[in-house]
CSV table of C-alpha atoms in Angstrom, one decimal:
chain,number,residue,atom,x,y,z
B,796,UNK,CA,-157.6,-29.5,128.6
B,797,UNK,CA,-158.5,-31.4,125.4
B,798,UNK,CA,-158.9,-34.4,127.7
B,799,UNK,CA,-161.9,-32.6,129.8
B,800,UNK,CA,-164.0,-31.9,127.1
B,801,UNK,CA,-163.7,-35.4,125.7
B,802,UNK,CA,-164.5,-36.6,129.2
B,803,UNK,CA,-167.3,-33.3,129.3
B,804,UNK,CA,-168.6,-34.8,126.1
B,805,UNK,CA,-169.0,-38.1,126.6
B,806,UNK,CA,-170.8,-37.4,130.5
B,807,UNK,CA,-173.3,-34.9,128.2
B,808,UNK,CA,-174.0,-38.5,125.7
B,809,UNK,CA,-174.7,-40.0,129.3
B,810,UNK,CA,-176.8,-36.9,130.6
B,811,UNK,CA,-178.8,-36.7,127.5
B,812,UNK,CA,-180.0,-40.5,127.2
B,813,UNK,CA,-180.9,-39.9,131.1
B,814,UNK,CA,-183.2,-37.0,129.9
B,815,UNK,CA,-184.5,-38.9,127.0
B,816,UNK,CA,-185.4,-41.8,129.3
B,817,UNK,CA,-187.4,-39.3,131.8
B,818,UNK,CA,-188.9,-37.3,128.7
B,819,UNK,CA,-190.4,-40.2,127.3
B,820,UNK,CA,-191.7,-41.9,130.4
B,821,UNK,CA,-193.7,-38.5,130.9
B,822,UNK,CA,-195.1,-38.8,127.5
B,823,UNK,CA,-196.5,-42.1,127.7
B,824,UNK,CA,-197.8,-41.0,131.6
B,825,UNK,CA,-199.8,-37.9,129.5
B,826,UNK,CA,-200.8,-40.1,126.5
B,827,UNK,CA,-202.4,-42.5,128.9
B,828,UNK,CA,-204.5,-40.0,130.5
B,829,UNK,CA,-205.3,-39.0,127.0
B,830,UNK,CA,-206.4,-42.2,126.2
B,831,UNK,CA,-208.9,-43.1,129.5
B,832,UNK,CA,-210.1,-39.6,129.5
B,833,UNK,CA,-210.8,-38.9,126.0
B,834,UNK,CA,-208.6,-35.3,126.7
B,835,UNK,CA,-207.6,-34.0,123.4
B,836,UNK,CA,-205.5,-31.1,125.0
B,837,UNK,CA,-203.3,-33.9,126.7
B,838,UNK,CA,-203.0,-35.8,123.2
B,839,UNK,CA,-202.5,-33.0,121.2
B,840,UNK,CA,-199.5,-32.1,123.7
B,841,UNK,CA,-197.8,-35.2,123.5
B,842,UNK,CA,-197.7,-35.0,119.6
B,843,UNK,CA,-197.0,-31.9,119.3
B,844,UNK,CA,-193.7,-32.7,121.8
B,845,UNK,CA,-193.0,-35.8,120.2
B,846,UNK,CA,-190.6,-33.5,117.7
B,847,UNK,CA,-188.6,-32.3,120.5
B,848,UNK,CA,-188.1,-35.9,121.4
B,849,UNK,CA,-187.0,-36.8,117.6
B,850,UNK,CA,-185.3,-33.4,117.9
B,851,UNK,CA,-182.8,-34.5,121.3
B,852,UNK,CA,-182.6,-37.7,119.2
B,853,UNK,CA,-181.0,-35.8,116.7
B,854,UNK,CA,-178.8,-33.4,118.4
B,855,UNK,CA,-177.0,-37.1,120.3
B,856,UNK,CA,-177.0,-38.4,117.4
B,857,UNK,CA,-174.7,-35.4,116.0
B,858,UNK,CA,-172.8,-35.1,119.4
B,859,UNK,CA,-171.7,-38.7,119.7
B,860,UNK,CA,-170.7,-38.5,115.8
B,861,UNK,CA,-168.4,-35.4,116.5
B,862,UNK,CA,-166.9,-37.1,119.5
B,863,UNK,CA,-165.9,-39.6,117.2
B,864,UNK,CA,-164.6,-37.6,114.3
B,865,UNK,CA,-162.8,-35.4,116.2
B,866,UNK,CA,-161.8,-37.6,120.1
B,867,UNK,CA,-161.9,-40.9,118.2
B,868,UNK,CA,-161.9,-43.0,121.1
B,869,UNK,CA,-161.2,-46.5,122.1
B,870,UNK,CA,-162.0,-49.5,123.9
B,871,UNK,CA,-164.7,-48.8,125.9
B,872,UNK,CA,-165.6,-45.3,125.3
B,873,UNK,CA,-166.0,-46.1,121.6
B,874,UNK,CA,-168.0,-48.9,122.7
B,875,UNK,CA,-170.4,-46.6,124.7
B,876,UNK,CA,-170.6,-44.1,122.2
B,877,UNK,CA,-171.4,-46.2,119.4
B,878,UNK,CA,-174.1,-47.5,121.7
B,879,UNK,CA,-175.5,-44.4,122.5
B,880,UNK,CA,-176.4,-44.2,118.9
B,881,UNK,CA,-178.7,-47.1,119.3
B,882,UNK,CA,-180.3,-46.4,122.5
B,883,UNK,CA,-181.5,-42.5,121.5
B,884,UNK,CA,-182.7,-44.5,118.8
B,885,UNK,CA,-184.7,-46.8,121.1
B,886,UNK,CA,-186.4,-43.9,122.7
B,887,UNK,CA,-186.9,-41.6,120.0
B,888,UNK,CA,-188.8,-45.2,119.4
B,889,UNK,CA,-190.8,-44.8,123.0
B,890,UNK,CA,-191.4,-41.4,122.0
B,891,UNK,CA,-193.3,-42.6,118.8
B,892,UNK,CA,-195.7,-45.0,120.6
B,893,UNK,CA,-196.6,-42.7,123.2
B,894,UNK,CA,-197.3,-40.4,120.1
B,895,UNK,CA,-199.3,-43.1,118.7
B,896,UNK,CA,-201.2,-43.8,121.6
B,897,UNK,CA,-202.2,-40.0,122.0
B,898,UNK,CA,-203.4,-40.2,117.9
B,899,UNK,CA,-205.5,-43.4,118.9
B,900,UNK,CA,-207.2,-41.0,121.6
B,901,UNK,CA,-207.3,-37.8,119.4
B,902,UNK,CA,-209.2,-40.3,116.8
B,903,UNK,CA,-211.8,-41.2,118.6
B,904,UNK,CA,-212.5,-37.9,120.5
B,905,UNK,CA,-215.1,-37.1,122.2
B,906,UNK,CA,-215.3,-40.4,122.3
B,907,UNK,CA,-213.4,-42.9,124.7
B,908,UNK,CA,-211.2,-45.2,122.5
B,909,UNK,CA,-211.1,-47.6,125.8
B,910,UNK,CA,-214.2,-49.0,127.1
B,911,UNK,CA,-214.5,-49.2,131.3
B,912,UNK,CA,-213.4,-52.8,131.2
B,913,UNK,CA,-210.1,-52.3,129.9
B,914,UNK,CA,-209.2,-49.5,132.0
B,915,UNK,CA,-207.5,-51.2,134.4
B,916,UNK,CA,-205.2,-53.6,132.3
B,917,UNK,CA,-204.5,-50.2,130.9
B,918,UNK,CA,-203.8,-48.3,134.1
B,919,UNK,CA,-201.1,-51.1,135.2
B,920,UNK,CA,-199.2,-51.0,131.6
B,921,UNK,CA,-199.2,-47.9,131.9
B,922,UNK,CA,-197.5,-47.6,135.2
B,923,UNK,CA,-195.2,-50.0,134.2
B,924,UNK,CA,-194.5,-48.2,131.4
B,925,UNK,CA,-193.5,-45.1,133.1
B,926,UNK,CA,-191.6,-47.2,136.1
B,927,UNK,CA,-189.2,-49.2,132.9
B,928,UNK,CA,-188.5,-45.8,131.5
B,929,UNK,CA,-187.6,-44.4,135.3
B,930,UNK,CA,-185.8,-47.5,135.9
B,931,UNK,CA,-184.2,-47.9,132.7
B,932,UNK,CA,-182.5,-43.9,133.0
B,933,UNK,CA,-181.5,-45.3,136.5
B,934,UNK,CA,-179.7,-48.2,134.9
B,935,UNK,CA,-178.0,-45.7,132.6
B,936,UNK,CA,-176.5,-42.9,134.9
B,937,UNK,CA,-175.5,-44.8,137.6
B,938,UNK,CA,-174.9,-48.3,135.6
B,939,UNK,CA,-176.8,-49.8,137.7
B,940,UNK,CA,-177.3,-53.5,136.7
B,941,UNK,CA,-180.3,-54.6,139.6
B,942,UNK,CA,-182.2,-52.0,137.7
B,943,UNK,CA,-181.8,-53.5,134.4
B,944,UNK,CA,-183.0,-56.9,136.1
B,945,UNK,CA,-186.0,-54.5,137.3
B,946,UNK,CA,-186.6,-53.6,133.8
B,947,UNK,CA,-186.8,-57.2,132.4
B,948,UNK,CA,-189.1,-57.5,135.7
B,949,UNK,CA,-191.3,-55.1,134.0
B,950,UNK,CA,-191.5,-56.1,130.7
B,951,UNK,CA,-192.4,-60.0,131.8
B,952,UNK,CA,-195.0,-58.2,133.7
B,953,UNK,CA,-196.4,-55.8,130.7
B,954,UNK,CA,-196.1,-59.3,128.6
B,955,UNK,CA,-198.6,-60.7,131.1
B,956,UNK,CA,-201.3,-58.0,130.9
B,957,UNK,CA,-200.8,-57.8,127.1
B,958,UNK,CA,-202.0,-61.6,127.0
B,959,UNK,CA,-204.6,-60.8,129.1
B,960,UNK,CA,-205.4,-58.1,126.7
B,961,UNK,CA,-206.5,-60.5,124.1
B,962,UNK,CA,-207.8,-62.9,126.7
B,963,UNK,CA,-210.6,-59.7,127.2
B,964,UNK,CA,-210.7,-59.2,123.8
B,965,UNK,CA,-211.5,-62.7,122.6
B,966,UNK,CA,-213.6,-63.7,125.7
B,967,UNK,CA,-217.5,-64.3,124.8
B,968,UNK,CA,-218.7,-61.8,127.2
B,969,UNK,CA,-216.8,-59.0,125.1
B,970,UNK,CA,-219.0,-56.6,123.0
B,971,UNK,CA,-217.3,-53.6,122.5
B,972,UNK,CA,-217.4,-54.2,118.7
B,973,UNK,CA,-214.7,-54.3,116.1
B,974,UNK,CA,-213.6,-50.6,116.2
B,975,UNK,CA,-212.5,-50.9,119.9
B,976,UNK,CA,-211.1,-54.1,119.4
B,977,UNK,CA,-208.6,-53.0,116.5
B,978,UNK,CA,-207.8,-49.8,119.2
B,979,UNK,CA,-207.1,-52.3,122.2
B,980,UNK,CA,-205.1,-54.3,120.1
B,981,UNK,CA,-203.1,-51.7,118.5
B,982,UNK,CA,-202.8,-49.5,122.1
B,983,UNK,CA,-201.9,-53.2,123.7
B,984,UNK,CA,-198.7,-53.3,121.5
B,985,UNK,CA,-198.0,-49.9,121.6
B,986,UNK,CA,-197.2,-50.7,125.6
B,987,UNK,CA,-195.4,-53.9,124.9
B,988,UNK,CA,-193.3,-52.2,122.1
B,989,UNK,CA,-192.2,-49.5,124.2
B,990,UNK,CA,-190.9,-52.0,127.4
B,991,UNK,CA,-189.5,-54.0,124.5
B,992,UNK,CA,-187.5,-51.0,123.9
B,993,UNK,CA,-186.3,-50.2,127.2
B,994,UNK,CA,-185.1,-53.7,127.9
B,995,UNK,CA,-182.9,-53.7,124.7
B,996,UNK,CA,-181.6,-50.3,126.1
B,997,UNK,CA,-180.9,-51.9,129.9
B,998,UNK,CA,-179.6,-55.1,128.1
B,999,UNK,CA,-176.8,-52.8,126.3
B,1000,UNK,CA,-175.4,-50.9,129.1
B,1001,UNK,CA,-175.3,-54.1,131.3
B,1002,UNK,CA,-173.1,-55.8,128.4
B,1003,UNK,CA,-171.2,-52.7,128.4
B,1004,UNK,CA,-170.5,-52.5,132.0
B,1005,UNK,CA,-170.2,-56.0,132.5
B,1006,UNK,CA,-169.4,-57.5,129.5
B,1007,UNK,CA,-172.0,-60.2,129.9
B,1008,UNK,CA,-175.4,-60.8,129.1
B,1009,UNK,CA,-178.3,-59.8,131.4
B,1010,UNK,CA,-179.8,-63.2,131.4
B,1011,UNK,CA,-176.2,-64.1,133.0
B,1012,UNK,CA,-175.1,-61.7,135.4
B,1013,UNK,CA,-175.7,-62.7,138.7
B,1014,UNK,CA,-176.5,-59.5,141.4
Z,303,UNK,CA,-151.7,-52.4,102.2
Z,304,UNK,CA,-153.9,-51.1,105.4
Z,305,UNK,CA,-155.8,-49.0,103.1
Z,306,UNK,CA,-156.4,-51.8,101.6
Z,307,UNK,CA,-157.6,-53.9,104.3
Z,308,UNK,CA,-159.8,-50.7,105.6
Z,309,UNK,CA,-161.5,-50.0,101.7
Z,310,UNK,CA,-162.5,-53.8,101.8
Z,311,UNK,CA,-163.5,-53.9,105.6
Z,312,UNK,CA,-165.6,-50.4,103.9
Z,313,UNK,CA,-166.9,-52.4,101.2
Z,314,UNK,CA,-168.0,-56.0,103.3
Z,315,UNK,CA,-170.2,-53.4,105.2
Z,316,UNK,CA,-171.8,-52.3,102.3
Z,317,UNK,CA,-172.4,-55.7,101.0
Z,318,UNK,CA,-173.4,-57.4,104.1
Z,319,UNK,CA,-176.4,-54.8,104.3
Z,320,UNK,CA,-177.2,-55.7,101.0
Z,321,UNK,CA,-177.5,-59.3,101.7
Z,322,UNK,CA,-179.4,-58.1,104.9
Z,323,UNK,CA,-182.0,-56.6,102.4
Z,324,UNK,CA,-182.2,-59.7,100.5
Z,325,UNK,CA,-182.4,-61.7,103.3
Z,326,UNK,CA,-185.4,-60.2,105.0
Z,327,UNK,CA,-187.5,-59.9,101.3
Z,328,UNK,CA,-187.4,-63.5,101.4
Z,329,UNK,CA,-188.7,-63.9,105.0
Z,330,UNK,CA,-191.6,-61.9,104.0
Z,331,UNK,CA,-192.5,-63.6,101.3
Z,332,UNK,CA,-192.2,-66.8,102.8
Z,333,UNK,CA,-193.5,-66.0,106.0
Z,334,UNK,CA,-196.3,-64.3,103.5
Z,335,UNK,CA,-196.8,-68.2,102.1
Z,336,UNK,CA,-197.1,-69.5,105.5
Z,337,UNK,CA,-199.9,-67.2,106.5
Z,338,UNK,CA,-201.9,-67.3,103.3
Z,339,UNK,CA,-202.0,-71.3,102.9
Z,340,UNK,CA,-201.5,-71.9,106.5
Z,341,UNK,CA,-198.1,-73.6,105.4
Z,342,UNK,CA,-196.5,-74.9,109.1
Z,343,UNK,CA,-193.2,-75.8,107.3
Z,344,UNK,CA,-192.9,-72.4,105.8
Z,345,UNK,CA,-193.8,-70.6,109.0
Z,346,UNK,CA,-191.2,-72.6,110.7
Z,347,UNK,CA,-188.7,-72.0,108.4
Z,348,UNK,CA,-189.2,-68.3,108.4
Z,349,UNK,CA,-188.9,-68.3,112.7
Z,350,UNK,CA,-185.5,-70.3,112.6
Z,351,UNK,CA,-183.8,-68.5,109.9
Z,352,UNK,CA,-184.7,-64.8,111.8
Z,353,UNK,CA,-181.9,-66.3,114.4
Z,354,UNK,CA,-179.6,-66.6,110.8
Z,355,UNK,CA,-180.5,-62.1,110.7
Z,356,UNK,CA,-180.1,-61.6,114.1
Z,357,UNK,CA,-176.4,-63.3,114.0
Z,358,UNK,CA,-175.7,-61.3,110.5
Z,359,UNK,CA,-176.7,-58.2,112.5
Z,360,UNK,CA,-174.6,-58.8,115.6
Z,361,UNK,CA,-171.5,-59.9,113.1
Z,362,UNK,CA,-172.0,-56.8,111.0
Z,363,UNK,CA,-172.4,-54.4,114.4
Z,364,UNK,CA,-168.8,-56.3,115.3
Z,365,UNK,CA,-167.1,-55.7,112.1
Z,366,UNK,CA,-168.6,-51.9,112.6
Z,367,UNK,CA,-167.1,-51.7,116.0
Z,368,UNK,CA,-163.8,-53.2,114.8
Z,369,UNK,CA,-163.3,-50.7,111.6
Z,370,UNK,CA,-163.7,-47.7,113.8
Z,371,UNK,CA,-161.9,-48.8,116.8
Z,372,UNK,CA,-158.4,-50.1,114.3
Z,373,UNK,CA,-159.1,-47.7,111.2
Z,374,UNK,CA,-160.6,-44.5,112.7
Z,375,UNK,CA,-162.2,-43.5,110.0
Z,376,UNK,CA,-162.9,-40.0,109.0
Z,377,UNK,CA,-165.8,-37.8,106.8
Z,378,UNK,CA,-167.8,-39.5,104.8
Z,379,UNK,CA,-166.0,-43.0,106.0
Z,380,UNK,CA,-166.8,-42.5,109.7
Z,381,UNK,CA,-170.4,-41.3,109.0
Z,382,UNK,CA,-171.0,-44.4,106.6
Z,383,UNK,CA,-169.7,-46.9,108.9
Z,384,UNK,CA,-172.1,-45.4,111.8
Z,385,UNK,CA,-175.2,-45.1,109.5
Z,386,UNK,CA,-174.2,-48.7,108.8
Z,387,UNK,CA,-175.0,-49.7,112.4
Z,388,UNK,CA,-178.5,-47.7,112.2
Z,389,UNK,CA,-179.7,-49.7,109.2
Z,390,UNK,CA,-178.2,-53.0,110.2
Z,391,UNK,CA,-180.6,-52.1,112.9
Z,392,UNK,CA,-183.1,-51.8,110.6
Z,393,UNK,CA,-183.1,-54.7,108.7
Z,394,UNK,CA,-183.1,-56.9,111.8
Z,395,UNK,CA,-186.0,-55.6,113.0
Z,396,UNK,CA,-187.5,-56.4,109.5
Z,397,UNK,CA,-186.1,-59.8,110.0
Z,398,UNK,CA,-188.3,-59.4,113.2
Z,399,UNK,CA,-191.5,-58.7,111.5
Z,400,UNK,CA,-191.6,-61.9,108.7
Z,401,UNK,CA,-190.8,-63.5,111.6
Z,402,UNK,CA,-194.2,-62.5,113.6
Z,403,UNK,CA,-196.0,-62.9,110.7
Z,404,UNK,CA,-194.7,-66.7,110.7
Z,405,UNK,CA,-196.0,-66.8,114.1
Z,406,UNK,CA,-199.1,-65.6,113.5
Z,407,UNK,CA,-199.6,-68.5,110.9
Z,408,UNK,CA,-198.5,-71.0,113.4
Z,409,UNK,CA,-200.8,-69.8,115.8
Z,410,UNK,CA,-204.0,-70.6,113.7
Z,411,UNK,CA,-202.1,-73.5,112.2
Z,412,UNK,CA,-203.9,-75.7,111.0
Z,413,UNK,CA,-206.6,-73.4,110.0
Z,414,UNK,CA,-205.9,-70.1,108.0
Z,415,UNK,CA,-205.7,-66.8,109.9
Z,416,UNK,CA,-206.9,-65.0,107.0
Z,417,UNK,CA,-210.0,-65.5,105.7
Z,418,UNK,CA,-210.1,-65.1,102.0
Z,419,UNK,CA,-212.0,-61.7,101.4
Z,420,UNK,CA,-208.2,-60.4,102.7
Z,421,UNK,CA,-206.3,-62.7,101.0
Z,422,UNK,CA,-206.0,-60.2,97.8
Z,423,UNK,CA,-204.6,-57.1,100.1
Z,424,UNK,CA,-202.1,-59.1,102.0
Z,425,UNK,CA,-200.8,-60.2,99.0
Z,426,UNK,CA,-200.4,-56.8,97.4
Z,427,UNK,CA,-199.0,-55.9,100.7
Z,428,UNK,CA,-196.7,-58.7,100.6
Z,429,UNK,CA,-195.4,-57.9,97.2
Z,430,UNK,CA,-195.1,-54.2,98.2
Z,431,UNK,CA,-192.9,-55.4,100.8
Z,432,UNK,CA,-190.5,-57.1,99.0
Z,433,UNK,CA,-190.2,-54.9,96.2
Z,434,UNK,CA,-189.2,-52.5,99.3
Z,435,UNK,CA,-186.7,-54.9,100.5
Z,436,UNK,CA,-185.4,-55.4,96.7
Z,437,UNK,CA,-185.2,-51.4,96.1
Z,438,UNK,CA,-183.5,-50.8,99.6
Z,439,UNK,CA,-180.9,-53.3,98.7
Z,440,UNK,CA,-180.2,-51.3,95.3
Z,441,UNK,CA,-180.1,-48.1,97.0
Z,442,UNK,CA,-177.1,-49.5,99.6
Z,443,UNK,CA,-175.4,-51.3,96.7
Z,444,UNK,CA,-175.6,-48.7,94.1
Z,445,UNK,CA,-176.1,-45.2,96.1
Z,446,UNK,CA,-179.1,-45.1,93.5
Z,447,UNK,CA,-181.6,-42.4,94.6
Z,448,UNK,CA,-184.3,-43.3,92.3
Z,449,UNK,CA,-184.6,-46.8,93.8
Z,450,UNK,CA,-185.2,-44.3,97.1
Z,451,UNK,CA,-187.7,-42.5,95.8
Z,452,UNK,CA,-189.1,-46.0,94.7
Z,453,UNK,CA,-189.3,-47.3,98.1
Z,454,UNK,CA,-191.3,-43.9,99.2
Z,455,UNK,CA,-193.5,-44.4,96.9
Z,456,UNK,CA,-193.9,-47.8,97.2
Z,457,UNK,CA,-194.7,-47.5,101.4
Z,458,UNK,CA,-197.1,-44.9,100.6
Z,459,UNK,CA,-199.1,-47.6,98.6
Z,460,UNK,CA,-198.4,-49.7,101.5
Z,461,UNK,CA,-200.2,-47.3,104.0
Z,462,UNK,CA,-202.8,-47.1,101.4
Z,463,UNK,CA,-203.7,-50.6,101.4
Z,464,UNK,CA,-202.9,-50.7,105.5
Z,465,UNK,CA,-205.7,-48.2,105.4
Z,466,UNK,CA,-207.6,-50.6,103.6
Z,467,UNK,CA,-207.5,-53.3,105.5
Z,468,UNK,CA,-209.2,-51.8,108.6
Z,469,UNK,CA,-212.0,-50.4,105.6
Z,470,UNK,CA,-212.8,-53.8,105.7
Z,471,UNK,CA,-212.9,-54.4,109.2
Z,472,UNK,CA,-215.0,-52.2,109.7
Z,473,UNK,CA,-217.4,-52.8,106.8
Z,474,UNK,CA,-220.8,-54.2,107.9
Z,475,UNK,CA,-220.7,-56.7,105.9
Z,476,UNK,CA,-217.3,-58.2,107.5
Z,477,UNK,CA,-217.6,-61.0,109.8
Z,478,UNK,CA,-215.0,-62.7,110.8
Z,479,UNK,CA,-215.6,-62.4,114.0
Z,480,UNK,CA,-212.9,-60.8,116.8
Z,481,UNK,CA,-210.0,-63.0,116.7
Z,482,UNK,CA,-209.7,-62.7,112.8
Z,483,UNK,CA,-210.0,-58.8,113.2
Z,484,UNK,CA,-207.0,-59.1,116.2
Z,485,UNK,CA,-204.7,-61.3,113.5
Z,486,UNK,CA,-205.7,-59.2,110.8
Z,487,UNK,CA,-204.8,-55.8,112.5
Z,488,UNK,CA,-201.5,-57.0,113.7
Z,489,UNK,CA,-200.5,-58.3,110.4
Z,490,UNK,CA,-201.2,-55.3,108.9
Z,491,UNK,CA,-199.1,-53.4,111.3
Z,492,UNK,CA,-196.2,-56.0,110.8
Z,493,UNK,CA,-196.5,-55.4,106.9
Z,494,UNK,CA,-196.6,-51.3,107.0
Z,495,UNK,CA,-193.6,-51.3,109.8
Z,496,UNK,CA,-191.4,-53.4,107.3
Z,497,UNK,CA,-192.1,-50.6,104.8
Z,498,UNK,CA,-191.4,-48.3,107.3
Z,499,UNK,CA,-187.9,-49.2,108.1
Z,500,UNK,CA,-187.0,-49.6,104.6
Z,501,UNK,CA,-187.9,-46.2,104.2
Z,502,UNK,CA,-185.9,-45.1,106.9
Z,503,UNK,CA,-182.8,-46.9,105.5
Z,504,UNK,CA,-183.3,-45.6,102.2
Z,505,UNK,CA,-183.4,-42.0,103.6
Z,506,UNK,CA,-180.2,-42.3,105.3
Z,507,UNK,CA,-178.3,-43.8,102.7
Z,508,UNK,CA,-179.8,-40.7,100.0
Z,509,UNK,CA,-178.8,-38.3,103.2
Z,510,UNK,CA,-175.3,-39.9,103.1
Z,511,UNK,CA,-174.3,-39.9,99.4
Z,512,UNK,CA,-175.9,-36.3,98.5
Z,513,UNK,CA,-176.2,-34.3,101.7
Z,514,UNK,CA,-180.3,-33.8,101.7
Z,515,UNK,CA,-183.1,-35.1,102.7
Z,516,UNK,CA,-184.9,-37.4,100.2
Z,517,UNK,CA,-188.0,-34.8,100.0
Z,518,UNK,CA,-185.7,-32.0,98.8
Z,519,UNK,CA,-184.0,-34.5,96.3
Z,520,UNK,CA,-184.7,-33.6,92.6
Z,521,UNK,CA,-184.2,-36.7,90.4
């Protein structure tokens, strides 16, 4: 009996860091369209549900630290619990850039923060964005290591259009000013940051399932 | 004789965040040096010894693992030892920071990235930051919640001169030109995160010893 709620715990760690994973991925999806189409209502939404992000962050945080006071497991479920801890962290991370992306848009409304020839690069971070966060829930409810490898995909991808960011930027026939360059850059990393994020999260449950590092595990 | 083991496996936990702290004050203000007088050496220095953190982080992370998984620690014990793991965290992704300031000044080596009308904020910035790193070490070491309070204080100076900084970007009298504004920017950003994760540390180390938030703490 005692046994199934430890085991009920520990699947509801697993479960919550799934929902994490999906709840940030829709807030960087709405805090992109906030950002291309200057829509306040859409930026104000994803700050204001930011807290419920920091919030779930909290409540794992508090669940995994009772399964340890009072299960106090081994081996490998101590392992995964203790690195639970660090991946809610890592998206209650996401969470914060897509917040910070929405307050780039809700600073510049009415206006657009993104001039038209940056939407694009923008669009495709963006979707990447939301496929690593799909991908990297995927990676943690079914341990699925080929989705991790998708996730490091990703994130050399984003780390392509983040250089070609400042190519734009820094290319003579720019002339969208100062301001929108400070925006770009700061927006730019926000992306990069947040795939950063999700590949330190897919690198930790492959080492946990595996026991070796991503760069290593051959699928 | 194991409580014994277990009080000094407690205590290198402590002291290995402290040296953590100290560790990543010194990047700064090295990496700092490197950017300001375009120092290669420095800048070098600062990107190899970032591996020297990450390693401290991963060692400290194991010796985490280990206490929980042979001691089992309990109360107070069991929440230190995880909190440990959060700020460990913390302080390598400081470690991370110094380290992309470094970059930046290798980037631009042999010319400066800064041009000198900045030079006077980074360096206030700079000192800001590790003053932060000093305090944060004194709050691990000696559960002192006026060094806490400190390090609040001393990152809300730090988003005061981060605030600054883009004051000047955006003066029309600045110009630098768009790459200088991009360096600038991320810099800044790099500088006002360090403070940022201090902060974070320090607040869970005040949470830990008295039960509160550092807001509600009365000093």
């Amino acid at each position: 009996m005692a046994r199934t709620a430890y085991h009920d715990a520990l699947d509801e760690v697993t479960s919550d860091l799934v929902e994490m994973a999906d709840l940030v991925g829709s807030a960087m999806n709405r805090a992109t369209a906030a950002l291309l189409e200057a829509d306040l209502t859409a930026a104000e939404t994803v700050i204001a549900q930011d807290q419920e992000i920091d919030l779930r962050q909290k409540a794992l945080e508090a669940k995994a630290f009772d399964l340890l006071a009072l299960h106090q497991p081994m081996a490998t479920d101590l392992r995964t619990v203790v690195t639970s801890l660090r991946m809610s962290a890592d998206f209650e991370r996401m969470g914060d850039l897509a917040r910070h992306i929405a307050k780039v848009a809700r600073m510049r409304y009415p206006d657009w923060a993104i001039p038209p020839a940056f939407r694009g690069v923008i669009l495709e971070m963006n979707a990447l964005a939301v496929q690593i966060a799909a991908r990297t829930g995927a990676v943690i409810a079914e341990k699925n290591v080929a989705a991790a490898l998708d996730v490091e995909r990703h994130d050399d991808a984003m780390d392509n259009l983040h250089r070609r960011l400042f190519e734009m930027l820094l290319d003579p026939s720019y002339d969208g000013g100062i301001e929108t360059a400070i925006d770009v850059t700061l927006c730019g990393r926000y992306y990069e940051r947040f795939a950063d994020h999700a590949v330190s999260v897919a690198r930790r449950v492959v080492y946990l399932v595996t026991g070796e590092k991503l760069g290593d595990v051959r699928v």
